[in-house]
Amino acid sequence: MPDSTVSDAAVSETAVPDPVVSDPAVAEPLRPAVTVVRSGPLTTIQDWPGRAGYWKVGVPPSGPMDDLSFRLANLAVGNAETAPGLEATLMGPALRFETDTVVAVTGAPVAVTLAGRTVPQWVPLRVRAGEVLDIGAVGTLGMRVYVAVAGGVDAEDYLGSRSTFTMGRFGGLDGRALAEGDRLELIGGETAAPRRILGDEQPALTNSWQLGVTVGPHGAPEFFTEADIADVFGTDYEVHFNSDRTGIRLIGPQPRWARSDGGEAGLHPSNIHDNAYSVGALDFTGDTPILLGPDGPSLGGFVCPVTVVTAQRWKLGQLKPGDTIRFVAVRSEEAASPTEIGLARRACFVDVLSGGGDTDNGILGTTTTADGSTAVTYRRSGDDNILIEYGDMNLDLALRARVHALSERIAAENPRGLIDLTPGIRSLQVKADPDVWSQKQMLEWLTECESQLPAAEDLVVPSRTVHLPLSWDDPATREAIERYMLGVRSDAPWCPWNIEFIRRMNGLDSVDDVYRTVFDASYLVLGLGDVYLGAPVAVPLDPRHRLVTTKYNPARTWTPENAVGIGGAYLCIYGMEGPGGYQFVGRTTQVWNHRHPRPAPGFDREHPWLLRFFDRIQWYPVSADELVDMRADVAAGRGDSTRIVDGVFSLSEHQRFLDDHAADIAARRATMEAARAEERERWSLQGEFAGGATGTENITSAGKADDIEEQVA
C-alpha cells in the first residue's frame, strides 16, 4: 500500500482541523484551501441530495449525477454522505492542497497520482500540504469521476444546497464550472474514521447497461401501442453524443403511437398539456427518447412511458456516447432502497435482478371527485413519485383549481417523507422518500385527501396583475431566428418570421391582429418553471385571445433570456438564456433575479422568482432601446418597469364570463381550428410529419412545455 493510503484503522488525526476562530473586529484569515491547477473540461461542486423543495418553480435538484459514487467517496474520507465534493466529467482536475487532509477518488476508472505516485481509487488517501492530486482522463468505461475531501469543499449555499447549476448560474463557485487558478476553501470540522470502499459496495460499470424502470406514468394503450412498449423493453438503445446533465438522448425505434396527435396540446402524439417530470423519466420529445437528468426541467408537455427507479439513477451519470441501454421492468415495491449501498442496493451487479414489472400500465388507481363530475387518475412515476391527473385532456381552468386545492391541502399537512409538490395545468406530482412513504401509503392518503376537497367552483385565490414591458418582435428574437436558419434549419414553416406564422396558424387577417391579441390578453399563470427558473406557463383568460402554435422542429440552439413565446395555447417567458422552441412574439424584463444583492422591485432575496401561481400578466409596449435600459435596471436592483396590483381570481366569476360570451368564443375557436387544419394539411403534403427510424431526424412537436430536447441540443 502506498504511503499516501490511509489504512482502515485510520483515526481522526487524518481529518481536517477546525478553522481558526478570529476576533470579529479583525479580518478573518483564509481557511485551508485547495488550488485548481487544472480544472478538466467540466468539474463542478455538488452535494447530495441537492436542492429540494423548488421543483415547482423550475429549480432542478442538481447534485451528483452518479449519487452512489459520490456518496461512497464521502464515506471513504469519513464525511457524511451529504458533504459537498467535486464531480468531473470525462477528465478529472489537478488539485494542490494547502493543508494535510484526506481525499478519495471514485466513479469511472481513471489514472490517479498523488505527488507523482500512482494511487488507487475507492480508498482514503492521506495528502500532505503542498502535494498535488492529479486525476486523469476517463477511459472506455464510465463518464464521471468524484473527489471527496475530509470535511467537504465549501461553496455558496443557495436555496438549501451547495450544488452547482451552471445554466442558472448559482450554487458551487459562482454558479460555474471550476477554472484553473480557482481557490476552494475547505469546510473542515470533525469527521468519522476514513475507510476503504469494499468491492461489493462499488458500482459495476459497463458499456452495455441495464436500467431498472417502473412502468408509467404514460403507457399503453392510451399513448403508446403495446408494440411500442414491447420495443422499449426489447431494444438496445444507444446513447447519443448529444447528452449532458439535463438529459441523455437515445437512439432507438420510432414509436407507432396510439394517437394521431395531442389534441389541444399540439400536433404530435407525444404532446400532452402538462407533465411534471421525474428525474430518470424516459421522455419522448416527439419521436426522440431522452432520459431526464438532475439538471433537467421540472415541467413539460411530453409523455413518459417508463421511469428509472431511484436506486438505479446513479447509472445515468456513467452513461457515455456509444453505450447501449436495455430497460428492465421492476416492481416499484421491490425496488432497492435508494439510501442503501453495497449488496442491498445491488449496484455491484451489471444485470438488473427482476422478477418482472407491474402490469397496470402505470396507473395506480382511478377515482372521481366528490361531486362525481371529474375523473382522477393516479399514475406511477418511478418508485418515488405519484402523478395525479384530473379530467380529460382539455385546457380547463376548473382542473387547475382542483390541482391547486389538492396541492394546498397536502402542503398544509406536510406529511413525513414529502419532498416536492409540482403543480401543472391539470396534474400534480407528489414526490416522496420511498424509504419513508411507500407508494401504496401515498396512494391511500392522497385518495382520501382528494375526496375531502371542496367543489372547484368555490375557488377564490390571490391573483396579482403584473404589468410587464414587451418589446414586440425584439431584435434579440430576430437574431435567434436568423441563427436558427443559418445553423439548424432554413426551410421551417415558421421561418423567417414567427409572428407571421402565428397569424397563419390562427386564421388572423394581419400581423397587427396578432399584436392586438397579445396586448389585449390577460395571461393567467398556471405553472412556473416551464423552461426553468420561474418561467411561467400562462394562458389567456379569454379563449378568444388563445393563439395556438406549434414549436420549432428541431429546437433552437439559442434563445435570449426573457424572450416571450407561444407554444400550443400557452405563453412562456424564458427564465434564462438557452435553447428553445416557442414561437417568438418579443422580449421582456427578468422573471428570475438572484444576482444582485439588492433585489429589484417585485423580487426578494428568499424568493428570486417574480411571478406566482394565478398571477395575471398584462403587457405594455416598449421599444427595443427602452427594454435594454429596463433590463439593466432590473439586473442592478432598481427601476420601476414592473407594476403589480393585488387582486383575486374567482373561478365562478370566470365561468360566468365564459357563459356570457359562449357563442362568440365558439365562433372564434372554429375559425382558428380551421386555420390549423389547413396548416396541418400543408405540412402533411410537404412531409413535415415524416420522422426517421432513429428518432433523430425531423420531429414536429407542439404543446405547453418546451421540448426537453432543447436542453440537450
PDB file of N, CA, C and O in Angstrom, residues 44-50 62-88 104-108 122 144-149 152-153 161-164 197 201-203 245 314 317-318 341 345:
ATOM      1  N   THR A  44     -17.399  20.474 -11.314  1.00  0.00           N
ATOM      2  CA  THR A  44     -18.277  21.337 -10.530  1.00  0.00           C
ATOM      3  C   THR A  44     -18.359  20.838  -9.095  1.00  0.00           C
ATOM      4  O   THR A  44     -18.067  19.681  -8.798  1.00  0.00           O
ATOM      5  N   ILE A  45     -18.778  21.734  -8.213  1.00  0.00           N
ATOM      6  CA  ILE A  45     -19.057  21.383  -6.826  1.00  0.00           C
ATOM      7  C   ILE A  45     -20.509  20.917  -6.736  1.00  0.00           C
ATOM      8  O   ILE A  45     -21.417  21.572  -7.254  1.00  0.00           O
ATOM      9  N   GLN A  46     -20.717  19.777  -6.093  1.00  0.00           N
ATOM     10  CA  GLN A  46     -22.058  19.233  -5.897  1.00  0.00           C
ATOM     11  C   GLN A  46     -22.200  18.746  -4.462  1.00  0.00           C
ATOM     12  O   GLN A  46     -21.207  18.482  -3.788  1.00  0.00           O
ATOM     13  N   ASP A  47     -23.442  18.662  -3.982  1.00  0.00           N
ATOM     14  CA  ASP A  47     -23.719  17.952  -2.733  1.00  0.00           C
ATOM     15  C   ASP A  47     -24.932  17.053  -2.951  1.00  0.00           C
ATOM     16  O   ASP A  47     -25.594  17.114  -3.991  1.00  0.00           O
ATOM     17  N   TRP A  48     -25.154  16.182  -2.004  1.00  0.00           N
ATOM     18  CA  TRP A  48     -26.262  15.219  -2.145  1.00  0.00           C
ATOM     19  C   TRP A  48     -27.222  15.386  -0.978  1.00  0.00           C
ATOM     20  O   TRP A  48     -26.779  15.590   0.149  1.00  0.00           O
ATOM     21  N   PRO A  49     -28.542  15.363  -1.223  1.00  0.00           N
ATOM     22  CA  PRO A  49     -29.224  15.043  -2.482  1.00  0.00           C
ATOM     23  C   PRO A  49     -29.497  16.234  -3.384  1.00  0.00           C
ATOM     24  O   PRO A  49     -30.310  16.139  -4.302  1.00  0.00           O
ATOM     25  N   GLY A  50     -28.838  17.346  -3.155  1.00  0.00           N
ATOM     26  CA  GLY A  50     -29.053  18.514  -3.995  1.00  0.00           C
ATOM     27  C   GLY A  50     -30.179  19.386  -3.468  1.00  0.00           C
ATOM     28  O   GLY A  50     -30.569  19.304  -2.305  1.00  0.00           O
ATOM     29  N   SER A  62     -30.239  19.246  -9.175  1.00  0.00           N
ATOM     30  CA  SER A  62     -28.796  19.186  -9.428  1.00  0.00           C
ATOM     31  C   SER A  62     -28.196  18.095  -8.547  1.00  0.00           C
ATOM     32  O   SER A  62     -28.774  17.042  -8.395  1.00  0.00           O
ATOM     33  N   GLY A  63     -27.026  18.333  -7.942  1.00  0.00           N
ATOM     34  CA  GLY A  63     -26.392  17.268  -7.179  1.00  0.00           C
ATOM     35  C   GLY A  63     -25.631  16.323  -8.090  1.00  0.00           C
ATOM     36  O   GLY A  63     -25.637  16.467  -9.320  1.00  0.00           O
ATOM     37  N   PRO A  64     -24.936  15.339  -7.516  1.00  0.00           N
ATOM     38  CA  PRO A  64     -24.125  14.427  -8.331  1.00  0.00           C
ATOM     39  C   PRO A  64     -24.992  13.582  -9.254  1.00  0.00           C
ATOM     40  O   PRO A  64     -26.019  13.044  -8.838  1.00  0.00           O
ATOM     41  N   MET A  65     -24.563  13.437 -10.495  1.00  0.00           N
ATOM     42  CA  MET A  65     -25.328  12.630 -11.436  1.00  0.00           C
ATOM     43  C   MET A  65     -25.199  11.147 -11.091  1.00  0.00           C
ATOM     44  O   MET A  65     -26.150  10.386 -11.250  1.00  0.00           O
ATOM     45  N   ASP A  66     -24.034  10.726 -10.628  1.00  0.00           N
ATOM     46  CA  ASP A  66     -23.844   9.382 -10.073  1.00  0.00           C
ATOM     47  C   ASP A  66     -23.789   9.551  -8.560  1.00  0.00           C
ATOM     48  O   ASP A  66     -22.723   9.718  -7.976  1.00  0.00           O
ATOM     49  N   ASP A  67     -24.966   9.524  -7.927  1.00  0.00           N
ATOM     50  CA  ASP A  67     -25.016   9.794  -6.490  1.00  0.00           C
ATOM     51  C   ASP A  67     -24.331   8.711  -5.681  1.00  0.00           C
ATOM     52  O   ASP A  67     -23.801   8.966  -4.593  1.00  0.00           O
ATOM     53  N   LEU A  68     -24.292   7.491  -6.183  1.00  0.00           N
ATOM     54  CA  LEU A  68     -23.703   6.397  -5.419  1.00  0.00           C
ATOM     55  C   LEU A  68     -22.192   6.565  -5.299  1.00  0.00           C
ATOM     56  O   LEU A  68     -21.622   6.485  -4.199  1.00  0.00           O
ATOM     57  N   SER A  69     -21.504   6.797  -6.414  1.00  0.00           N
ATOM     58  CA  SER A  69     -20.052   7.005  -6.357  1.00  0.00           C
ATOM     59  C   SER A  69     -19.708   8.232  -5.519  1.00  0.00           C
ATOM     60  O   SER A  69     -18.714   8.237  -4.784  1.00  0.00           O
ATOM     61  N   PHE A  70     -20.528   9.260  -5.598  1.00  0.00           N
ATOM     62  CA  PHE A  70     -20.309  10.476  -4.815  1.00  0.00           C
ATOM     63  C   PHE A  70     -20.415  10.182  -3.323  1.00  0.00           C
ATOM     64  O   PHE A  70     -19.551  10.576  -2.524  1.00  0.00           O
ATOM     65  N   ARG A  71     -21.458   9.483  -2.928  1.00  0.00           N
ATOM     66  CA  ARG A  71     -21.667   9.189  -1.512  1.00  0.00           C
ATOM     67  C   ARG A  71     -20.577   8.270  -0.976  1.00  0.00           C
ATOM     68  O   ARG A  71     -20.128   8.413   0.167  1.00  0.00           O
ATOM     69  N   LEU A  72     -20.148   7.314  -1.789  1.00  0.00           N
ATOM     70  CA  LEU A  72     -19.080   6.417  -1.359  1.00  0.00           C
ATOM     71  C   LEU A  72     -17.755   7.160  -1.183  1.00  0.00           C
ATOM     72  O   LEU A  72     -16.966   6.837  -0.282  1.00  0.00           O
ATOM     73  N   ALA A  73     -17.507   8.160  -2.017  1.00  0.00           N
ATOM     74  CA  ALA A  73     -16.295   8.967  -1.839  1.00  0.00           C
ATOM     75  C   ALA A  73     -16.325   9.673  -0.492  1.00  0.00           C
ATOM     76  O   ALA A  73     -15.312   9.743   0.222  1.00  0.00           O
ATOM     77  N   ASN A  74     -17.482  10.196  -0.120  1.00  0.00           N
ATOM     78  CA  ASN A  74     -17.607  10.849   1.182  1.00  0.00           C
ATOM     79  C   ASN A  74     -17.403   9.866   2.331  1.00  0.00           C
ATOM     80  O   ASN A  74     -16.731  10.177   3.321  1.00  0.00           O
ATOM     81  N   LEU A  75     -17.978   8.673   2.210  1.00  0.00           N
ATOM     82  CA  LEU A  75     -17.790   7.682   3.262  1.00  0.00           C
ATOM     83  C   LEU A  75     -16.322   7.298   3.398  1.00  0.00           C
ATOM     84  O   LEU A  75     -15.829   7.054   4.504  1.00  0.00           O
ATOM     85  N   ALA A  76     -15.613   7.258   2.283  1.00  0.00           N
ATOM     86  CA  ALA A  76     -14.206   6.851   2.317  1.00  0.00           C
ATOM     87  C   ALA A  76     -13.359   7.811   3.154  1.00  0.00           C
ATOM     88  O   ALA A  76     -12.404   7.396   3.815  1.00  0.00           O
ATOM     89  N   VAL A  77     -13.703   9.104   3.131  1.00  0.00           N
ATOM     90  CA  VAL A  77     -12.896  10.076   3.874  1.00  0.00           C
ATOM     91  C   VAL A  77     -13.480  10.391   5.248  1.00  0.00           C
ATOM     92  O   VAL A  77     -12.934  11.232   5.976  1.00  0.00           O
ATOM     93  N   GLY A  78     -14.600   9.753   5.583  1.00  0.00           N
ATOM     94  CA  GLY A  78     -15.204   9.966   6.894  1.00  0.00           C
ATOM     95  C   GLY A  78     -16.244  11.058   6.950  1.00  0.00           C
ATOM     96  O   GLY A  78     -16.692  11.440   8.035  1.00  0.00           O
ATOM     97  N   ASN A  79     -16.666  11.573   5.788  1.00  0.00           N
ATOM     98  CA  ASN A  79     -17.705  12.610   5.754  1.00  0.00           C
ATOM     99  C   ASN A  79     -19.093  11.998   5.852  1.00  0.00           C
ATOM    100  O   ASN A  79     -19.286  10.802   5.580  1.00  0.00           O
ATOM    101  N   ALA A  80     -20.043  12.848   6.167  1.00  0.00           N
ATOM    102  CA  ALA A  80     -21.434  12.479   5.930  1.00  0.00           C
ATOM    103  C   ALA A  80     -21.637  12.361   4.419  1.00  0.00           C
ATOM    104  O   ALA A  80     -20.959  13.022   3.636  1.00  0.00           O
ATOM    105  N   GLU A  81     -22.580  11.516   4.008  1.00  0.00           N
ATOM    106  CA  GLU A  81     -22.806  11.298   2.579  1.00  0.00           C
ATOM    107  C   GLU A  81     -23.253  12.571   1.863  1.00  0.00           C
ATOM    108  O   GLU A  81     -23.150  12.668   0.639  1.00  0.00           O
ATOM    109  N   THR A  82     -23.736  13.539   2.630  1.00  0.00           N
ATOM    110  CA  THR A  82     -24.269  14.768   2.048  1.00  0.00           C
ATOM    111  C   THR A  82     -23.211  15.826   1.788  1.00  0.00           C
ATOM    112  O   THR A  82     -23.501  16.836   1.136  1.00  0.00           O
ATOM    113  N   ALA A  83     -21.977  15.647   2.272  1.00  0.00           N
ATOM    114  CA  ALA A  83     -20.954  16.694   2.219  1.00  0.00           C
ATOM    115  C   ALA A  83     -20.641  17.092   0.780  1.00  0.00           C
ATOM    116  O   ALA A  83     -20.577  16.242  -0.115  1.00  0.00           O
ATOM    117  N   PRO A  84     -20.411  18.377   0.533  1.00  0.00           N
ATOM    118  CA  PRO A  84     -20.095  18.816  -0.836  1.00  0.00           C
ATOM    119  C   PRO A  84     -18.725  18.340  -1.288  1.00  0.00           C
ATOM    120  O   PRO A  84     -17.750  18.362  -0.533  1.00  0.00           O
ATOM    121  N   GLY A  85     -18.666  17.888  -2.530  1.00  0.00           N
ATOM    122  CA  GLY A  85     -17.428  17.435  -3.155  1.00  0.00           C
ATOM    123  C   GLY A  85     -17.417  17.831  -4.613  1.00  0.00           C
ATOM    124  O   GLY A  85     -18.188  18.696  -5.048  1.00  0.00           O
ATOM    125  N   LEU A  86     -16.562  17.172  -5.404  1.00  0.00           N
ATOM    126  CA  LEU A  86     -16.391  17.525  -6.812  1.00  0.00           C
ATOM    127  C   LEU A  86     -16.884  16.424  -7.728  1.00  0.00           C
ATOM    128  O   LEU A  86     -16.690  15.238  -7.459  1.00  0.00           O
ATOM    129  N   GLU A  87     -17.515  16.838  -8.817  1.00  0.00           N
ATOM    130  CA  GLU A  87     -17.881  15.947  -9.913  1.00  0.00           C
ATOM    131  C   GLU A  87     -17.124  16.398 -11.150  1.00  0.00           C
ATOM    132  O   GLU A  87     -17.174  17.576 -11.522  1.00  0.00           O
ATOM    133  N   ALA A  88     -16.393  15.475 -11.792  1.00  0.00           N
ATOM    134  CA  ALA A  88     -15.635  15.785 -13.003  1.00  0.00           C
ATOM    135  C   ALA A  88     -16.146  14.921 -14.146  1.00  0.00           C
ATOM    136  O   ALA A  88     -16.380  13.721 -13.970  1.00  0.00           O
ATOM    137  N   ALA A 104     -10.481  11.100  -1.399  1.00  0.00           N
ATOM    138  CA  ALA A 104     -10.796   9.837  -2.071  1.00  0.00           C
ATOM    139  C   ALA A 104     -11.326  10.144  -3.459  1.00  0.00           C
ATOM    140  O   ALA A 104     -12.007  11.157  -3.667  1.00  0.00           O
ATOM    141  N   VAL A 105     -10.998   9.259  -4.401  1.00  0.00           N
ATOM    142  CA  VAL A 105     -11.438   9.399  -5.786  1.00  0.00           C
ATOM    143  C   VAL A 105     -12.243   8.157  -6.154  1.00  0.00           C
ATOM    144  O   VAL A 105     -11.770   7.030  -5.983  1.00  0.00           O
ATOM    145  N   THR A 106     -13.470   8.362  -6.649  1.00  0.00           N
ATOM    146  CA  THR A 106     -14.337   7.240  -7.024  1.00  0.00           C
ATOM    147  C   THR A 106     -14.929   7.517  -8.400  1.00  0.00           C
ATOM    148  O   THR A 106     -14.603   8.497  -9.061  1.00  0.00           O
ATOM    149  N   GLY A 107     -15.837   6.644  -8.822  1.00  0.00           N
ATOM    150  CA  GLY A 107     -16.513   6.824 -10.102  1.00  0.00           C
ATOM    151  C   GLY A 107     -15.835   6.051 -11.210  1.00  0.00           C
ATOM    152  O   GLY A 107     -15.347   4.933 -11.010  1.00  0.00           O
ATOM    153  N   ALA A 108     -15.811   6.634 -12.402  1.00  0.00           N
ATOM    154  CA  ALA A 108     -15.235   5.959 -13.565  1.00  0.00           C
ATOM    155  C   ALA A 108     -13.750   5.690 -13.347  1.00  0.00           C
ATOM    156  O   ALA A 108     -13.061   6.486 -12.707  1.00  0.00           O
ATOM    157  N   TRP A 122     -11.141   4.526  -4.681  1.00  0.00           N
ATOM    158  CA  TRP A 122     -12.010   3.842  -3.719  1.00  0.00           C
ATOM    159  C   TRP A 122     -11.351   3.625  -2.353  1.00  0.00           C
ATOM    160  O   TRP A 122     -11.837   2.834  -1.547  1.00  0.00           O
ATOM    161  N   ARG A 144     -18.016   9.886 -15.416  1.00  0.00           N
ATOM    162  CA  ARG A 144     -17.789  10.896 -14.387  1.00  0.00           C
ATOM    163  C   ARG A 144     -16.984  10.342 -13.221  1.00  0.00           C
ATOM    164  O   ARG A 144     -17.095   9.165 -12.865  1.00  0.00           O
ATOM    165  N   VAL A 145     -16.182  11.248 -12.630  1.00  0.00           N
ATOM    166  CA  VAL A 145     -15.291  10.926 -11.520  1.00  0.00           C
ATOM    167  C   VAL A 145     -15.658  11.835 -10.346  1.00  0.00           C
ATOM    168  O   VAL A 145     -16.047  13.000 -10.552  1.00  0.00           O
ATOM    169  N   TYR A 146     -15.495  11.324  -9.122  1.00  0.00           N
ATOM    170  CA  TYR A 146     -15.869  12.084  -7.935  1.00  0.00           C
ATOM    171  C   TYR A 146     -14.694  12.183  -6.975  1.00  0.00           C
ATOM    172  O   TYR A 146     -13.934  11.225  -6.791  1.00  0.00           O
ATOM    173  N   VAL A 147     -14.557  13.365  -6.357  1.00  0.00           N
ATOM    174  CA  VAL A 147     -13.478  13.637  -5.415  1.00  0.00           C
ATOM    175  C   VAL A 147     -14.095  14.164  -4.127  1.00  0.00           C
ATOM    176  O   VAL A 147     -14.829  15.166  -4.143  1.00  0.00           O
ATOM    177  N   ALA A 148     -13.807  13.495  -3.013  1.00  0.00           N
ATOM    178  CA  ALA A 148     -14.241  13.957  -1.699  1.00  0.00           C
ATOM    179  C   ALA A 148     -13.020  14.347  -0.887  1.00  0.00           C
ATOM    180  O   ALA A 148     -11.958  13.725  -0.997  1.00  0.00           O
ATOM    181  N   VAL A 149     -13.173  15.388  -0.078  1.00  0.00           N
ATOM    182  CA  VAL A 149     -12.121  15.863   0.820  1.00  0.00           C
ATOM    183  C   VAL A 149     -12.687  15.863   2.233  1.00  0.00           C
ATOM    184  O   VAL A 149     -13.851  16.258   2.442  1.00  0.00           O
ATOM    185  N   GLY A 152     -15.339  18.303   3.591  1.00  0.00           N
ATOM    186  CA  GLY A 152     -16.100  18.845   2.476  1.00  0.00           C
ATOM    187  C   GLY A 152     -15.504  20.111   1.890  1.00  0.00           C
ATOM    188  O   GLY A 152     -14.687  20.795   2.505  1.00  0.00           O
ATOM    189  N   VAL A 153     -15.918  20.415   0.669  1.00  0.00           N
ATOM    190  CA  VAL A 153     -15.482  21.618  -0.057  1.00  0.00           C
ATOM    191  C   VAL A 153     -16.522  22.706   0.166  1.00  0.00           C
ATOM    192  O   VAL A 153     -17.714  22.495  -0.049  1.00  0.00           O
ATOM    193  N   SER A 161     -28.756  24.308  -0.790  1.00  0.00           N
ATOM    194  CA  SER A 161     -27.788  23.355  -1.328  1.00  0.00           C
ATOM    195  C   SER A 161     -26.581  24.103  -1.881  1.00  0.00           C
ATOM    196  O   SER A 161     -26.696  25.237  -2.346  1.00  0.00           O
ATOM    197  N   ARG A 162     -25.424  23.426  -1.843  1.00  0.00           N
ATOM    198  CA  ARG A 162     -24.221  23.973  -2.468  1.00  0.00           C
ATOM    199  C   ARG A 162     -24.036  23.470  -3.898  1.00  0.00           C
ATOM    200  O   ARG A 162     -23.053  23.801  -4.549  1.00  0.00           O
ATOM    201  N   SER A 163     -24.934  22.650  -4.392  1.00  0.00           N
ATOM    202  CA  SER A 163     -24.781  22.079  -5.726  1.00  0.00           C
ATOM    203  C   SER A 163     -24.783  23.151  -6.804  1.00  0.00           C
ATOM    204  O   SER A 163     -25.546  24.122  -6.747  1.00  0.00           O
ATOM    205  N   THR A 164     -23.945  22.948  -7.813  1.00  0.00           N
ATOM    206  CA  THR A 164     -23.816  23.888  -8.927  1.00  0.00           C
ATOM    207  C   THR A 164     -24.877  23.611  -9.981  1.00  0.00           C
ATOM    208  O   THR A 164     -25.030  22.480 -10.446  1.00  0.00           O
ATOM    209  N   ILE A 197     -13.500   1.510   0.560  1.00  0.00           N
ATOM    210  CA  ILE A 197     -14.778   1.082  -0.016  1.00  0.00           C
ATOM    211  C   ILE A 197     -14.596  -0.326  -0.560  1.00  0.00           C
ATOM    212  O   ILE A 197     -13.765  -0.556  -1.450  1.00  0.00           O
ATOM    213  N   GLU A 201     -19.383  -2.996  -2.522  1.00  0.00           N
ATOM    214  CA  GLU A 201     -20.028  -1.686  -2.402  1.00  0.00           C
ATOM    215  C   GLU A 201     -19.858  -0.857  -3.668  1.00  0.00           C
ATOM    216  O   GLU A 201     -20.628   0.059  -3.925  1.00  0.00           O
ATOM    217  N   GLN A 202     -18.843  -1.160  -4.455  1.00  0.00           N
ATOM    218  CA  GLN A 202     -18.521  -0.352  -5.622  1.00  0.00           C
ATOM    219  C   GLN A 202     -19.476  -0.651  -6.778  1.00  0.00           C
ATOM    220  O   GLN A 202     -19.765  -1.827  -7.058  1.00  0.00           O
ATOM    221  N   PRO A 203     -19.977   0.378  -7.436  1.00  0.00           N
ATOM    222  CA  PRO A 203     -20.884   0.153  -8.569  1.00  0.00           C
ATOM    223  C   PRO A 203     -20.160  -0.461  -9.758  1.00  0.00           C
ATOM    224  O   PRO A 203     -19.013  -0.122 -10.055  1.00  0.00           O
ATOM    225  N   ARG A 245     -26.011  16.743 -18.407  1.00  0.00           N
ATOM    226  CA  ARG A 245     -26.681  16.603 -17.119  1.00  0.00           C
ATOM    227  C   ARG A 245     -28.177  16.889 -17.207  1.00  0.00           C
ATOM    228  O   ARG A 245     -28.929  16.481 -16.330  1.00  0.00           O
ATOM    229  N   TRP A 314     -28.126   6.330 -10.385  1.00  0.00           N
ATOM    230  CA  TRP A 314     -26.689   6.613 -10.426  1.00  0.00           C
ATOM    231  C   TRP A 314     -26.099   6.270 -11.784  1.00  0.00           C
ATOM    232  O   TRP A 314     -25.122   6.898 -12.222  1.00  0.00           O
ATOM    233  N   GLY A 317     -25.290   8.873 -14.579  1.00  0.00           N
ATOM    234  CA  GLY A 317     -24.059   9.644 -14.547  1.00  0.00           C
ATOM    235  C   GLY A 317     -22.884   8.981 -15.220  1.00  0.00           C
ATOM    236  O   GLY A 317     -21.860   9.632 -15.480  1.00  0.00           O
ATOM    237  N   GLN A 318     -22.983   7.687 -15.513  1.00  0.00           N
ATOM    238  CA  GLN A 318     -21.861   6.960 -16.111  1.00  0.00           C
ATOM    239  C   GLN A 318     -22.137   6.519 -17.539  1.00  0.00           C
ATOM    240  O   GLN A 318     -21.295   5.869 -18.162  1.00  0.00           O
ATOM    241  N   ILE A 341     -26.241   1.062   0.279  1.00  0.00           N
ATOM    242  CA  ILE A 341     -25.076   0.843  -0.572  1.00  0.00           C
ATOM    243  C   ILE A 341     -24.735  -0.635  -0.507  1.00  0.00           C
ATOM    244  O   ILE A 341     -25.290  -1.389   0.286  1.00  0.00           O
ATOM    245  N   ARG A 345     -28.133  -2.677  -2.307  1.00  0.00           N
ATOM    246  CA  ARG A 345     -28.520  -1.850  -3.446  1.00  0.00           C
ATOM    247  C   ARG A 345     -28.302  -2.564  -4.766  1.00  0.00           C
ATOM    248  O   ARG A 345     -28.777  -2.104  -5.803  1.00  0.00           O
TER     249      ARG A 345
END
